[in-house]
């Protein structure tokens, strides 16, 4: 942890901004949760049926991805047989990285269960990089997949095993917002030979400048408090913007009309006790009104991003059941689309 410098702003436990503009993201919250924030090194050998590799995809900018592949024996995979999950992490555009244990423990489960490749993007973060920086990174990773599919680039795992007609966008929290953004941009682009089967937004970070009833009335959750939302948005939004920004509020008046967008089928997962519940449900309703294909799964009795809390998963059978249901529903959605 950086010391000896004056802190000018912070989000308790997660992030401190210093007067010289530097940022410290060392976890300073309850120590028992610290392991969730620790990085997991890549391993190209298979551990519990999954191998993991980090790859720089834009040498000039340094943009990188973490790639997961299932199977102890590559011979079980015929060429081009594995669907690809393009994953966007959450963290309010300010914290988190794909190598954190909280993502590793859950996405290795998904990769193993779905028998899918996962490409998770190391998104630029605020306050150093405000919106739309992470959205640009997310789409750059999508275009990297397109370049591999076209034979313009090569990757040892993706070139060999990816089924480019089965691309699925998956995002957690604010990463769910990027699912919408990438789907919308892809719908207006020539993405051949890629095909996006669908998008999965898990507890997406949809917001309005006018707080919703759930945001005002539901209790704070350890993984999402009102302070976190408001501070992260103050760091991430461009100067002069409000939470009605098109990325934070894609169903709002500042965003392109949903009806005008060419979008893939969407699955939106909503936690019943999430502060963002009502704005997530509003997005789903507006999507339906616009004639878009959207499914909603409600995680009853659960809070925002509960499935990353491995302590709760290990200790509480109900949390474990709901966490497994998310994986099951993603796999079912992928099979249908």
GROMACS .gro file of C-alpha atoms in nm:
model
  337
    1UNK     CA    1   0.000   0.000   0.000
    2UNK     CA    2   0.127   0.347  -0.093
    3UNK     CA    3   0.196   0.565   0.211
    4UNK     CA    4   0.329   0.911   0.294
    5UNK     CA    5   0.108   1.094   0.044
    6UNK     CA    6  -0.205   1.294   0.107
    7UNK     CA    7  -0.533   1.117   0.025
    8UNK     CA    8  -0.775   1.350  -0.153
    9UNK     CA    9  -1.057   1.100  -0.216
   10UNK     CA   10  -1.134   0.737  -0.139
   11UNK     CA   11  -1.384   0.456  -0.146
   12UNK     CA   12  -1.355   0.285   0.191
   13UNK     CA   13  -1.170  -0.046   0.167
   14UNK     CA   14  -1.127  -0.037  -0.210
   15UNK     CA   15  -0.952   0.270  -0.347
   16UNK     CA   16  -0.758   0.581  -0.245
   17UNK     CA   17  -0.675   0.876  -0.472
   18UNK     CA   18  -0.369   1.084  -0.381
   19UNK     CA   19  -0.302   1.452  -0.442
   20UNK     CA   20  -0.046   1.369  -0.713
   21UNK     CA   21  -0.316   1.180  -0.907
   22UNK     CA   22  -0.189   0.831  -0.829
   23UNK     CA   23  -0.431   0.563  -0.715
   24UNK     CA   24  -0.390   0.280  -0.464
   25UNK     CA   25  -0.630  -0.014  -0.497
   26UNK     CA   26  -0.486  -0.225  -0.214
   27UNK     CA   27  -0.770  -0.394  -0.022
   28UNK     CA   28  -0.803  -0.233   0.324
   29UNK     CA   29  -1.146  -0.371   0.416
   30UNK     CA   30  -1.213  -0.673   0.643
   31UNK     CA   31  -0.905  -0.900   0.617
   32UNK     CA   32  -1.116  -1.215   0.583
   33UNK     CA   33  -1.231  -1.095   0.239
   34UNK     CA   34  -0.882  -1.001   0.120
   35UNK     CA   35  -0.818  -1.334  -0.054
   36UNK     CA   36  -1.099  -1.257  -0.302
   37UNK     CA   37  -0.899  -0.956  -0.428
   38UNK     CA   38  -0.567  -1.139  -0.456
   39UNK     CA   39  -0.430  -1.208  -0.807
   40UNK     CA   40  -0.409  -1.566  -0.934
   41UNK     CA   41  -0.112  -1.637  -1.159
   42UNK     CA   42  -0.181  -1.786  -1.502
   43UNK     CA   43  -0.112  -2.158  -1.544
   44UNK     CA   44  -0.093  -2.325  -1.882
   45UNK     CA   45  -0.105  -2.664  -1.712
   46UNK     CA   46  -0.455  -2.785  -1.634
   47UNK     CA   47  -0.570  -2.738  -1.275
   48UNK     CA   48  -0.916  -2.877  -1.197
   49UNK     CA   49  -0.976  -2.909  -1.569
   50UNK     CA   50  -0.892  -2.551  -1.669
   51UNK     CA   51  -0.577  -2.383  -1.805
   52UNK     CA   52  -0.526  -2.006  -1.791
   53UNK     CA   53  -0.303  -1.773  -1.994
   54UNK     CA   54  -0.261  -1.394  -2.007
   55UNK     CA   55  -0.212  -1.242  -2.350
   56UNK     CA   56  -0.136  -0.886  -2.466
   57UNK     CA   57  -0.358  -0.820  -2.768
   58UNK     CA   58  -0.258  -0.459  -2.843
   59UNK     CA   59   0.117  -0.413  -2.792
   60UNK     CA   60   0.098  -0.036  -2.842
   61UNK     CA   61  -0.168   0.028  -2.575
   62UNK     CA   62  -0.086  -0.275  -2.359
   63UNK     CA   63  -0.445  -0.403  -2.373
   64UNK     CA   64  -0.448  -0.761  -2.245
   65UNK     CA   65  -0.688  -1.048  -2.188
   66UNK     CA   66  -0.696  -1.354  -1.965
   67UNK     CA   67  -0.787  -1.670  -2.157
   68UNK     CA   68  -0.936  -1.980  -1.994
   69UNK     CA   69  -0.965  -2.313  -2.177
   70UNK     CA   70  -1.127  -2.633  -2.047
   71UNK     CA   71  -1.020  -2.995  -2.071
   72UNK     CA   72  -0.722  -3.195  -1.945
   73UNK     CA   73  -0.663  -3.338  -2.291
   74UNK     CA   74  -0.686  -3.111  -2.594
   75UNK     CA   75  -0.752  -3.419  -2.807
   76UNK     CA   76  -1.109  -3.418  -2.674
   77UNK     CA   77  -1.169  -3.088  -2.857
   78UNK     CA   78  -1.214  -3.104  -3.230
   79UNK     CA   79  -1.100  -2.795  -3.418
   80UNK     CA   80  -1.348  -2.509  -3.380
   81UNK     CA   81  -1.580  -2.682  -3.137
   82UNK     CA   82  -1.569  -2.463  -2.825
   83UNK     CA   83  -1.799  -2.161  -2.782
   84UNK     CA   84  -1.628  -1.840  -2.672
   85UNK     CA   85  -1.735  -1.627  -2.376
   86UNK     CA   86  -1.605  -1.271  -2.408
   87UNK     CA   87  -1.609  -1.148  -2.048
   88UNK     CA   88  -1.613  -0.794  -1.907
   89UNK     CA   89  -1.540  -0.760  -1.537
   90UNK     CA   90  -1.723  -0.528  -1.301
   91UNK     CA   91  -1.594  -0.296  -1.032
   92UNK     CA   92  -1.775   0.029  -1.107
   93UNK     CA   93  -1.523   0.102  -1.387
   94UNK     CA   94  -1.273   0.174  -1.106
   95UNK     CA   95  -1.159  -0.149  -0.939
   96UNK     CA   96  -1.117  -0.522  -1.013
   97UNK     CA   97  -0.914  -0.713  -1.268
   98UNK     CA   98  -0.965  -1.048  -1.441
   99UNK     CA   99  -0.682  -1.210  -1.244
  100UNK     CA  100  -0.852  -1.159  -0.906
  101UNK     CA  101  -0.947  -1.476  -0.720
  102UNK     CA  102  -1.313  -1.367  -0.707
  103UNK     CA  103  -1.327  -1.399  -1.087
  104UNK     CA  104  -1.093  -1.697  -1.109
  105UNK     CA  105  -1.295  -1.920  -0.876
  106UNK     CA  106  -1.623  -1.848  -1.056
  107UNK     CA  107  -1.516  -1.834  -1.420
  108UNK     CA  108  -1.308  -2.152  -1.398
  109UNK     CA  109  -1.633  -2.317  -1.281
  110UNK     CA  110  -1.824  -2.169  -1.574
  111UNK     CA  111  -1.556  -2.266  -1.828
  112UNK     CA  112  -1.540  -2.621  -1.695
  113UNK     CA  113  -1.920  -2.660  -1.680
  114UNK     CA  114  -1.996  -2.495  -2.015
  115UNK     CA  115  -1.695  -2.646  -2.194
  116UNK     CA  116  -1.626  -2.301  -2.333
  117UNK     CA  117  -1.326  -2.076  -2.386
  118UNK     CA  118  -1.341  -1.755  -2.182
  119UNK     CA  119  -1.160  -1.438  -2.285
  120UNK     CA  120  -1.168  -1.185  -2.000
  121UNK     CA  121  -1.056  -0.830  -2.079
  122UNK     CA  122  -0.820  -0.625  -1.860
  123UNK     CA  123  -1.026  -0.306  -1.885
  124UNK     CA  124  -0.877   0.035  -1.820
  125UNK     CA  125  -1.008   0.184  -1.496
  126UNK     CA  126  -1.111   0.522  -1.360
  127UNK     CA  127  -1.020   0.773  -1.230
  128UNK     CA  128  -0.711   0.741  -1.452
  129UNK     CA  129  -0.927   0.643  -1.752
  130UNK     CA  130  -1.282   0.773  -1.761
  131UNK     CA  131  -1.567   0.641  -1.972
  132UNK     CA  132  -1.576   0.544  -2.255
  133UNK     CA  133  -1.226   0.390  -2.208
  134UNK     CA  134  -1.344   0.047  -2.078
  135UNK     CA  135  -1.609   0.031  -2.349
  136UNK     CA  136  -1.342   0.096  -2.613
  137UNK     CA  137  -1.127  -0.181  -2.460
  138UNK     CA  138  -1.419  -0.424  -2.460
  139UNK     CA  139  -1.487  -0.363  -2.829
  140UNK     CA  140  -1.117  -0.381  -2.915
  141UNK     CA  141  -1.112  -0.732  -2.764
  142UNK     CA  142  -1.415  -0.823  -2.976
  143UNK     CA  143  -1.236  -0.697  -3.289
  144UNK     CA  144  -0.930  -0.902  -3.188
  145UNK     CA  145  -1.150  -1.212  -3.197
  146UNK     CA  146  -1.279  -1.104  -3.538
  147UNK     CA  147  -0.921  -1.065  -3.664
  148UNK     CA  148  -0.837  -1.419  -3.547
  149UNK     CA  149  -1.155  -1.555  -3.708
  150UNK     CA  150  -1.057  -1.388  -4.037
  151UNK     CA  151  -0.706  -1.529  -4.022
  152UNK     CA  152  -0.544  -1.187  -3.986
  153UNK     CA  153  -0.409  -1.280  -3.642
  154UNK     CA  154  -0.347  -1.607  -3.460
  155UNK     CA  155  -0.372  -1.730  -3.101
  156UNK     CA  156  -0.259  -2.077  -2.998
  157UNK     CA  157  -0.583  -2.167  -2.819
  158UNK     CA  158  -0.847  -1.958  -2.991
  159UNK     CA  159  -0.731  -2.031  -3.347
  160UNK     CA  160  -0.734  -2.404  -3.273
  161UNK     CA  161  -1.048  -2.452  -3.067
  162UNK     CA  162  -1.290  -2.159  -3.096
  163UNK     CA  163  -1.624  -2.188  -3.271
  164UNK     CA  164  -1.652  -1.834  -3.407
  165UNK     CA  165  -2.023  -1.877  -3.477
  166UNK     CA  166  -2.087  -1.911  -3.104
  167UNK     CA  167  -1.962  -1.593  -2.936
  168UNK     CA  168  -2.132  -1.493  -2.610
  169UNK     CA  169  -2.086  -1.162  -2.430
  170UNK     CA  170  -2.093  -1.190  -2.049
  171UNK     CA  171  -2.048  -0.906  -1.801
  172UNK     CA  172  -2.069  -0.866  -1.425
  173UNK     CA  173  -2.209  -0.546  -1.271
  174UNK     CA  174  -2.072  -0.255  -1.479
  175UNK     CA  175  -1.936  -0.519  -1.716
  176UNK     CA  176  -2.301  -0.588  -1.796
  177UNK     CA  177  -2.326  -0.234  -1.932
  178UNK     CA  178  -2.041  -0.319  -2.167
  179UNK     CA  179  -2.231  -0.625  -2.292
  180UNK     CA  180  -2.498  -0.386  -2.419
  181UNK     CA  181  -2.241  -0.146  -2.567
  182UNK     CA  182  -2.046  -0.416  -2.751
  183UNK     CA  183  -2.366  -0.581  -2.877
  184UNK     CA  184  -2.493  -0.247  -3.008
  185UNK     CA  185  -2.165  -0.162  -3.185
  186UNK     CA  186  -2.135  -0.511  -3.331
  187UNK     CA  187  -2.490  -0.483  -3.464
  188UNK     CA  188  -2.384  -0.186  -3.675
  189UNK     CA  189  -2.053  -0.338  -3.786
  190UNK     CA  190  -1.937  -0.606  -4.029
  191UNK     CA  191  -1.844  -0.879  -3.783
  192UNK     CA  192  -1.822  -1.173  -4.024
  193UNK     CA  193  -1.727  -1.449  -3.976
  194UNK     CA  194  -1.818  -1.398  -3.610
  195UNK     CA  195  -2.171  -1.454  -3.485
  196UNK     CA  196  -2.287  -1.333  -3.143
  197UNK     CA  197  -2.523  -1.592  -2.997
  198UNK     CA  198  -2.630  -1.368  -2.710
  199UNK     CA  199  -2.539  -1.137  -2.426
  200UNK     CA  200  -2.557  -1.207  -2.053
  201UNK     CA  201  -2.565  -0.909  -1.816
  202UNK     CA  202  -2.531  -1.024  -1.453
  203UNK     CA  203  -2.651  -0.756  -1.208
  204UNK     CA  204  -2.563  -0.481  -1.461
  205UNK     CA  205  -2.470  -0.134  -1.340
  206UNK     CA  206  -2.763   0.048  -1.498
  207UNK     CA  207  -2.838   0.379  -1.329
  208UNK     CA  208  -3.029   0.703  -1.373
  209UNK     CA  209  -2.950   1.049  -1.241
  210UNK     CA  210  -3.282   1.024  -1.054
  211UNK     CA  211  -3.232   0.742  -0.798
  212UNK     CA  212  -3.470   0.447  -0.820
  213UNK     CA  213  -3.688   0.323  -0.534
  214UNK     CA  214  -3.461   0.021  -0.475
  215UNK     CA  215  -3.152   0.244  -0.467
  216UNK     CA  216  -3.310   0.465  -0.205
  217UNK     CA  217  -3.476   0.200   0.010
  218UNK     CA  218  -3.286  -0.130   0.002
  219UNK     CA  219  -3.006  -0.184   0.255
  220UNK     CA  220  -2.642  -0.152   0.151
  221UNK     CA  221  -2.470  -0.476   0.055
  222UNK     CA  222  -2.104  -0.550   0.142
  223UNK     CA  223  -2.031  -0.581  -0.231
  224UNK     CA  224  -2.230  -0.269  -0.326
  225UNK     CA  225  -2.305   0.035  -0.113
  226UNK     CA  226  -2.452   0.371  -0.212
  227UNK     CA  227  -2.116   0.531  -0.134
  228UNK     CA  228  -1.944   0.292  -0.376
  229UNK     CA  229  -2.192   0.362  -0.655
  230UNK     CA  230  -2.182   0.739  -0.616
  231UNK     CA  231  -1.804   0.765  -0.574
  232UNK     CA  232  -1.723   0.522  -0.856
  233UNK     CA  233  -1.953   0.710  -1.090
  234UNK     CA  234  -1.797   1.044  -0.990
  235UNK     CA  235  -1.458   0.897  -1.085
  236UNK     CA  236  -1.571   0.723  -1.404
  237UNK     CA  237  -1.814   0.960  -1.573
  238UNK     CA  238  -1.673   1.224  -1.810
  239UNK     CA  239  -1.661   1.575  -1.667
  240UNK     CA  240  -2.006   1.732  -1.698
  241UNK     CA  241  -2.188   1.399  -1.736
  242UNK     CA  242  -2.452   1.253  -1.503
  243UNK     CA  243  -2.565   0.896  -1.443
  244UNK     CA  244  -2.791   0.944  -1.748
  245UNK     CA  245  -2.477   0.894  -1.961
  246UNK     CA  246  -2.546   0.647  -2.249
  247UNK     CA  247  -2.317   0.380  -2.099
  248UNK     CA  248  -2.464   0.395  -1.749
  249UNK     CA  249  -2.821   0.446  -1.870
  250UNK     CA  250  -2.864   0.279  -2.212
  251UNK     CA  251  -3.244   0.302  -2.178
  252UNK     CA  252  -3.233   0.678  -2.116
  253UNK     CA  253  -3.283   0.981  -2.342
  254UNK     CA  254  -2.910   1.041  -2.395
  255UNK     CA  255  -2.859   0.690  -2.538
  256UNK     CA  256  -2.943   0.574  -2.890
  257UNK     CA  257  -3.308   0.457  -2.907
  258UNK     CA  258  -3.319   0.086  -2.826
  259UNK     CA  259  -3.561   0.023  -3.114
  260UNK     CA  260  -3.299   0.150  -3.361
  261UNK     CA  261  -3.032  -0.094  -3.242
  262UNK     CA  262  -2.961  -0.435  -3.389
  263UNK     CA  263  -2.908  -0.644  -3.075
  264UNK     CA  264  -2.848  -1.011  -3.003
  265UNK     CA  265  -3.076  -1.197  -2.758
  266UNK     CA  266  -3.010  -1.086  -2.400
  267UNK     CA  267  -3.027  -1.260  -2.063
  268UNK     CA  268  -3.036  -1.016  -1.770
  269UNK     CA  269  -2.985  -1.149  -1.419
  270UNK     CA  270  -3.128  -0.938  -1.138
  271UNK     CA  271  -3.066  -0.982  -0.765
  272UNK     CA  272  -3.379  -0.917  -0.559
  273UNK     CA  273  -3.188  -0.724  -0.289
  274UNK     CA  274  -2.965  -0.528  -0.530
  275UNK     CA  275  -2.968  -0.150  -0.500
  276UNK     CA  276  -2.969  -0.144  -0.881
  277UNK     CA  277  -3.265  -0.383  -0.914
  278UNK     CA  278  -3.525  -0.133  -1.032
  279UNK     CA  279  -3.306   0.029  -1.299
  280UNK     CA  280  -3.207  -0.319  -1.424
  281UNK     CA  281  -3.575  -0.414  -1.452
  282UNK     CA  282  -3.648  -0.082  -1.625
  283UNK     CA  283  -3.385  -0.168  -1.887
  284UNK     CA  284  -3.553  -0.505  -1.944
  285UNK     CA  285  -3.896  -0.345  -1.983
  286UNK     CA  286  -3.767  -0.084  -2.225
  287UNK     CA  287  -3.592  -0.356  -2.425
  288UNK     CA  288  -3.919  -0.549  -2.451
  289UNK     CA  289  -4.108  -0.235  -2.556
  290UNK     CA  290  -3.846  -0.185  -2.829
  291UNK     CA  291  -3.915  -0.536  -2.958
  292UNK     CA  292  -3.586  -0.684  -2.839
  293UNK     CA  293  -3.539  -1.040  -2.720
  294UNK     CA  294  -3.465  -1.030  -2.346
  295UNK     CA  295  -3.496  -1.289  -2.071
  296UNK     CA  296  -3.490  -1.204  -1.700
  297UNK     CA  297  -3.370  -1.427  -1.418
  298UNK     CA  298  -3.441  -1.306  -1.063
  299UNK     CA  299  -3.200  -1.420  -0.790
  300UNK     CA  300  -3.449  -1.419  -0.503
  301UNK     CA  301  -3.316  -1.317  -0.163
  302UNK     CA  302  -2.972  -1.236  -0.305
  303UNK     CA  303  -2.768  -0.915  -0.320
  304UNK     CA  304  -2.542  -0.761  -0.584
  305UNK     CA  305  -2.265  -0.992  -0.714
  306UNK     CA  306  -2.331  -1.244  -0.434
  307UNK     CA  307  -2.186  -1.525  -0.647
  308UNK     CA  308  -1.832  -1.386  -0.609
  309UNK     CA  309  -1.842  -1.418  -0.229
  310UNK     CA  310  -1.682  -1.760  -0.194
  311UNK     CA  311  -1.714  -1.746   0.184
  312UNK     CA  312  -2.093  -1.725   0.155
  313UNK     CA  313  -2.100  -1.991  -0.117
  314UNK     CA  314  -1.902  -2.231   0.101
  315UNK     CA  315  -2.100  -2.163   0.419
  316UNK     CA  316  -2.458  -2.102   0.302
  317UNK     CA  317  -2.635  -2.370   0.092
  318UNK     CA  318  -2.891  -2.119  -0.040
  319UNK     CA  319  -2.619  -1.887  -0.172
  320UNK     CA  320  -2.441  -2.187  -0.325
  321UNK     CA  321  -2.762  -2.298  -0.497
  322UNK     CA  322  -2.823  -1.951  -0.646
  323UNK     CA  323  -2.459  -1.925  -0.758
  324UNK     CA  324  -2.487  -2.258  -0.937
  325UNK     CA  325  -2.817  -2.149  -1.093
  326UNK     CA  326  -2.641  -1.858  -1.263
  327UNK     CA  327  -2.398  -2.100  -1.426
  328UNK     CA  328  -2.679  -2.337  -1.523
  329UNK     CA  329  -2.883  -2.054  -1.677
  330UNK     CA  330  -2.586  -1.921  -1.875
  331UNK     CA  331  -2.521  -2.268  -2.017
  332UNK     CA  332  -2.890  -2.313  -2.102
  333UNK     CA  333  -2.899  -1.971  -2.271
  334UNK     CA  334  -2.589  -2.056  -2.474
  335UNK     CA  335  -2.742  -2.385  -2.590
  336UNK     CA  336  -3.062  -2.208  -2.700
  337UNK     CA  337  -2.880  -1.933  -2.885
   0.00000   0.00000   0.00000
